[in-house]
Coordinates of C-alpha atoms and ligand atoms in Angstrom, one line a residue:
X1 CA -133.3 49.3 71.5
X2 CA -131.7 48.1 74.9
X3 CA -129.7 50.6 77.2
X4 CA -126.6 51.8 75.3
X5 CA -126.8 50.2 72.1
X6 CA -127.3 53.5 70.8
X7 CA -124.0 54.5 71.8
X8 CA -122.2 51.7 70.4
X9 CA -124.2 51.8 67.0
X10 CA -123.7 55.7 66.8
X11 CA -120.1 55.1 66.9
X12 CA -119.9 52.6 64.9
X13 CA -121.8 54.9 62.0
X14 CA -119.9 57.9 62.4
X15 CA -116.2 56.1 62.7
X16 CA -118.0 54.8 59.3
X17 CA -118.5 58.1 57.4
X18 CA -116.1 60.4 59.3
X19 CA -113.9 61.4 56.4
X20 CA -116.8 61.8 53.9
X21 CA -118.9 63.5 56.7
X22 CA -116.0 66.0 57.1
X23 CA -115.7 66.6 53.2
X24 CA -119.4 67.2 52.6
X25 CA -119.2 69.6 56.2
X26 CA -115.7 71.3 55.2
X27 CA -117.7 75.0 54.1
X28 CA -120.6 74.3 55.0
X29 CA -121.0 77.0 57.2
X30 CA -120.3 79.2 55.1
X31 CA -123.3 78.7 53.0
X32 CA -126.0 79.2 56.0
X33 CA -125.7 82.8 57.6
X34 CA -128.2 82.3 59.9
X35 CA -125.5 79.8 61.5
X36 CA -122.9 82.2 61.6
X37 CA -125.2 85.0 63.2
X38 CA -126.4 81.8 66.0
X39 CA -122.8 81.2 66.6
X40 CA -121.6 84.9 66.5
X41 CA -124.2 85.5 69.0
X42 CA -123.2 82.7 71.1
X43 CA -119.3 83.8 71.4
X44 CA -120.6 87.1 72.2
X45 CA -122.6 85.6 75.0
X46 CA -119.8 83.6 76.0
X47 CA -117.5 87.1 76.7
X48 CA -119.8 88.6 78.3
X49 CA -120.6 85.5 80.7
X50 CA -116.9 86.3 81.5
X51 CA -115.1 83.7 78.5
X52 CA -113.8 80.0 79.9
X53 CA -112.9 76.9 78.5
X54 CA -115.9 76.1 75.8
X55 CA -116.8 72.4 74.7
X56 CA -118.2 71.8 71.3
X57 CA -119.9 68.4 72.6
X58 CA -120.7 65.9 69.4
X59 CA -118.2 68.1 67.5
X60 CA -118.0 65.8 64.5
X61 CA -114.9 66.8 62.3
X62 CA -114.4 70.1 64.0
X63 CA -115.2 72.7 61.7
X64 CA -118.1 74.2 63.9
X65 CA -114.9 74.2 67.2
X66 CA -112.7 75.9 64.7
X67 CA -115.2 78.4 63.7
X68 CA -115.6 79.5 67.3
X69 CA -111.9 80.0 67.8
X70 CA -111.5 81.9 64.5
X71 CA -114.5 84.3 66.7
X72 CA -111.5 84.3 70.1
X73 CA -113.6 81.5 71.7
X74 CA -111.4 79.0 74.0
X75 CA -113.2 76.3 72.1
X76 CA -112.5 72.6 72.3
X77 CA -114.6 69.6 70.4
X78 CA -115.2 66.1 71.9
X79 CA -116.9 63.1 70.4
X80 CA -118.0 59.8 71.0
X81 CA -116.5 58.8 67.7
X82 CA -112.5 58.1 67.7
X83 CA -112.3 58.4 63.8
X84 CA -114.2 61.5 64.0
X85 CA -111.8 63.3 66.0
X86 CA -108.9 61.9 64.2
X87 CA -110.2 63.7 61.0
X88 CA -110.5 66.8 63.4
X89 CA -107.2 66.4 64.5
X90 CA -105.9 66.3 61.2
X91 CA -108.2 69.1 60.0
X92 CA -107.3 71.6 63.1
X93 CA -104.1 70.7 64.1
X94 CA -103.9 74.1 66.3
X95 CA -107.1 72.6 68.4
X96 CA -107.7 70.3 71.6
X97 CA -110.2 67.1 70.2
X98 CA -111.2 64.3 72.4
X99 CA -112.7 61.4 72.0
X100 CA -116.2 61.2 75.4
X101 CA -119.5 60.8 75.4
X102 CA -122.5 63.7 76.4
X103 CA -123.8 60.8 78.7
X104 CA -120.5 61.3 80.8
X105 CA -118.2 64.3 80.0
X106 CA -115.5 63.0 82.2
X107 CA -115.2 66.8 83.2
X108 CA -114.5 68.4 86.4
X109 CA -117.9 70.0 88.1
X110 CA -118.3 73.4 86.8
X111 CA -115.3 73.6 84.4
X112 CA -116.6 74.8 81.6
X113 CA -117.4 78.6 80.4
X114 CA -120.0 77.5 77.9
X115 CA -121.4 74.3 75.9
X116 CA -122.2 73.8 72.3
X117 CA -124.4 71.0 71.1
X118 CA -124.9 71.3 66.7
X119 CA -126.8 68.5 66.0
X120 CA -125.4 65.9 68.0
X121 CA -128.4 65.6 70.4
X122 CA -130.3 64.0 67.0
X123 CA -128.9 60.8 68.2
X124 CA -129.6 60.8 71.6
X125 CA -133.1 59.1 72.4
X126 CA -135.7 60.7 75.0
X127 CA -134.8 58.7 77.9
X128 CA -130.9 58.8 77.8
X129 CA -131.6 63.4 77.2
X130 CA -132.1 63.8 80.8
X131 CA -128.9 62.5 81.8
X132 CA -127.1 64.6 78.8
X133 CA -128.8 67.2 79.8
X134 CA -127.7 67.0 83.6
X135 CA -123.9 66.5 82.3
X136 CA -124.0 69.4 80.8
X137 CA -125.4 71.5 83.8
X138 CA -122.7 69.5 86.1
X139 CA -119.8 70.7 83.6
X140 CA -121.1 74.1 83.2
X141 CA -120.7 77.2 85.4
X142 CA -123.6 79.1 87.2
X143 CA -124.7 81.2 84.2
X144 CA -122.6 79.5 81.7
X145 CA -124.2 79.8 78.2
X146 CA -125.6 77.0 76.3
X147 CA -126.0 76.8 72.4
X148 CA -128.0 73.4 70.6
X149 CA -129.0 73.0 67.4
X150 CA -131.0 70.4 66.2
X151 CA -134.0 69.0 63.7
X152 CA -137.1 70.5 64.4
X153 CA -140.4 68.3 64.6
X154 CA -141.5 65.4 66.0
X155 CA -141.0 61.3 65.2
X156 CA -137.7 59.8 64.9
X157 CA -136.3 57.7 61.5
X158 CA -133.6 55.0 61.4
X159 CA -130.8 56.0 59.2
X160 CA -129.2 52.8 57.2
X161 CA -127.1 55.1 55.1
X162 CA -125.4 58.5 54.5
X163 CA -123.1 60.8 53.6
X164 CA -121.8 59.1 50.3
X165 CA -124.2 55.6 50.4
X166 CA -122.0 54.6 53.5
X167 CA -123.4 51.9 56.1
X168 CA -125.2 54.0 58.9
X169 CA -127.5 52.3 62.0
X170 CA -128.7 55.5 63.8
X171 CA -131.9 57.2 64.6
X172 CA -132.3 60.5 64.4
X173 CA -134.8 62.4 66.8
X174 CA -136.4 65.4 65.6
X175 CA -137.9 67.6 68.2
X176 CA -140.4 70.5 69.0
X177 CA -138.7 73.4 70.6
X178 CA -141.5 73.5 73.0
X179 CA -140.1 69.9 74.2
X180 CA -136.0 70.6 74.2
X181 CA -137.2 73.5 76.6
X182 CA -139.4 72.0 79.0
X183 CA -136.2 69.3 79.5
X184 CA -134.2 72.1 79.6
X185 CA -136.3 74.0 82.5
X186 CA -136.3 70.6 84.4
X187 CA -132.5 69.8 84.1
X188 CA -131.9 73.7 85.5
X189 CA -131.6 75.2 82.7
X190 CA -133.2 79.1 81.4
X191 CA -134.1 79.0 77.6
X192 CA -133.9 83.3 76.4
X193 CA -133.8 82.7 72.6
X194 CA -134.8 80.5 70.0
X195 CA -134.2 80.6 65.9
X196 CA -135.7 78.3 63.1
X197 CA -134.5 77.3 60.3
X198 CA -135.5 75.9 57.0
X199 CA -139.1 76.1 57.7
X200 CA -140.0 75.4 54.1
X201 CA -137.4 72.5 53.8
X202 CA -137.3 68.5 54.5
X203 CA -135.5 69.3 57.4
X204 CA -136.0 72.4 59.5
X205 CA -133.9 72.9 62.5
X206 CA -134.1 74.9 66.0
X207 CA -131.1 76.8 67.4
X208 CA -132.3 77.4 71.1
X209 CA -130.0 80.0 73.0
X210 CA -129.9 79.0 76.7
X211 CA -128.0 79.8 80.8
X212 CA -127.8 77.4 83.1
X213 CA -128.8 78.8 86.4
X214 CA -127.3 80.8 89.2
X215 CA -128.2 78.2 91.8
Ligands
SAM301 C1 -124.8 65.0 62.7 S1 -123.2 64.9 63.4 C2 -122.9 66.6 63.9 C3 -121.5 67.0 64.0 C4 -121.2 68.5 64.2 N1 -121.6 68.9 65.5 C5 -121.8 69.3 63.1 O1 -122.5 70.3 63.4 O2 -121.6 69.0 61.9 C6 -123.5 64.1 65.0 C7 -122.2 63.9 65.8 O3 -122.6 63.7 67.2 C8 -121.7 62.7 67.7 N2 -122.4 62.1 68.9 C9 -123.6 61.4 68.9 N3 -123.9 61.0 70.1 C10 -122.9 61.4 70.9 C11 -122.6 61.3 72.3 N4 -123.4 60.6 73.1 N5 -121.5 61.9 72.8 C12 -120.6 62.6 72.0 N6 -120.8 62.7 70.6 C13 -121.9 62.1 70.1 C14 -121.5 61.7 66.5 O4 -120.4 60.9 66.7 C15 -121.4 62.7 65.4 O5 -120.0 63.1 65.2

């Protein structure tokens, strides 16, 4: 795939399924403590690292952005697809949505509290995560807490359809912990935690708990 097509085709997909994505998402939460704990522990972390403005970055239809408010978090989502945040718009009419891209945040230099990444990094190929992961670190405040979660494992699967049979052209990356972390360490950042999840299903996923640093 050439430089940014993945941008434009990952668009593309989710402007595609964004109202039966949000459907199938709606309570999803609910049904997966271990996602509740990650993210109670993460607002936790996020008051004690003295609160801020919070971005939920690949924030899809908003429910995980409105979660973290619900727990007093000064949350706000951002996506790189426009129909996505018009469903979270809709959905969350109390919250701030806008419509960027991880590659460039179009954020001030260390505005931001805290980041949240939920599985939007499954998207993002190995040589465009370096520059993601420098965004973030440019955006966030000395210490500020980051949260990802993502599919655990290794190889990466193109994606021609989803959430209802709907058109989809996107790959999705799974990862090893081990790896996220080692591009974490080099983009700056200090991984303290890690959980799996759905080790005995088709598709685990990681939650890593991580600070960027003091420097
Ligand atoms: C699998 S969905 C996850 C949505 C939500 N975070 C959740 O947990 O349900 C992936 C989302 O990441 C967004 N995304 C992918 N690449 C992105 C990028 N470069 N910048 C911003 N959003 C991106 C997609 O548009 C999509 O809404």
């Amino acid at each position: 795939m050439d430089g940014d097509d993945w941008l434009t085709d990952t668009r593309t997909s989710y402007d595609t399924v964004a109202a039966s994505y949000a459907e199938q998402m709606r309570d999803s939460l609910a049904e997966v403590p271990f996602l509740l704990s990650a993210l109670g522990l993460f607002a936790e972390s996020v008051r004690a690292a003295g609160g801020g403005l919070v971005a939920d970055a690949g924030c899809g239809p908003g429910h995980v952005t409105a979660h973290l408010h619900k727990l007093g978090v000064d949350a706000f989502g951002l996506d790189l697809s426009p129909a996505m945040i018009e469903v979270a718009r809709r959905d969350h009419p109390g919250l701030r949505f806008m419509v960027g891209s991880m590659t460039d945040l179009g954020l001030t230099d260390a505005s931001l509290g805290a980041l949240l990444a939920f599985w939007s990094l499954v998207h993002v190929p190995d040589d465009a995560i370096p520059t993601v992961f420098a965004e973030f670190r440019r955006v966030l405040r000395p210490g500020g807490p980051l949260l990802l979660g993502f599919h655990l494992g290794d190889g990466s699967r193109l994606k021609t359809q989803g959430y209802g049979g709907h058109p989809m052209n996107v790959y999705v990356h799974r990862r090893p912990a081990e790896r996220m972390a080692a591009w974490l360490g080099e983009a700056g950042f200090v991984v303290e935690s890690q959980m799996l999840l759905d080790l005995d299903k088709p598709y685990p996923g990681a939650i890593l708990f991580a600070r960027r640093d003091t420097v």
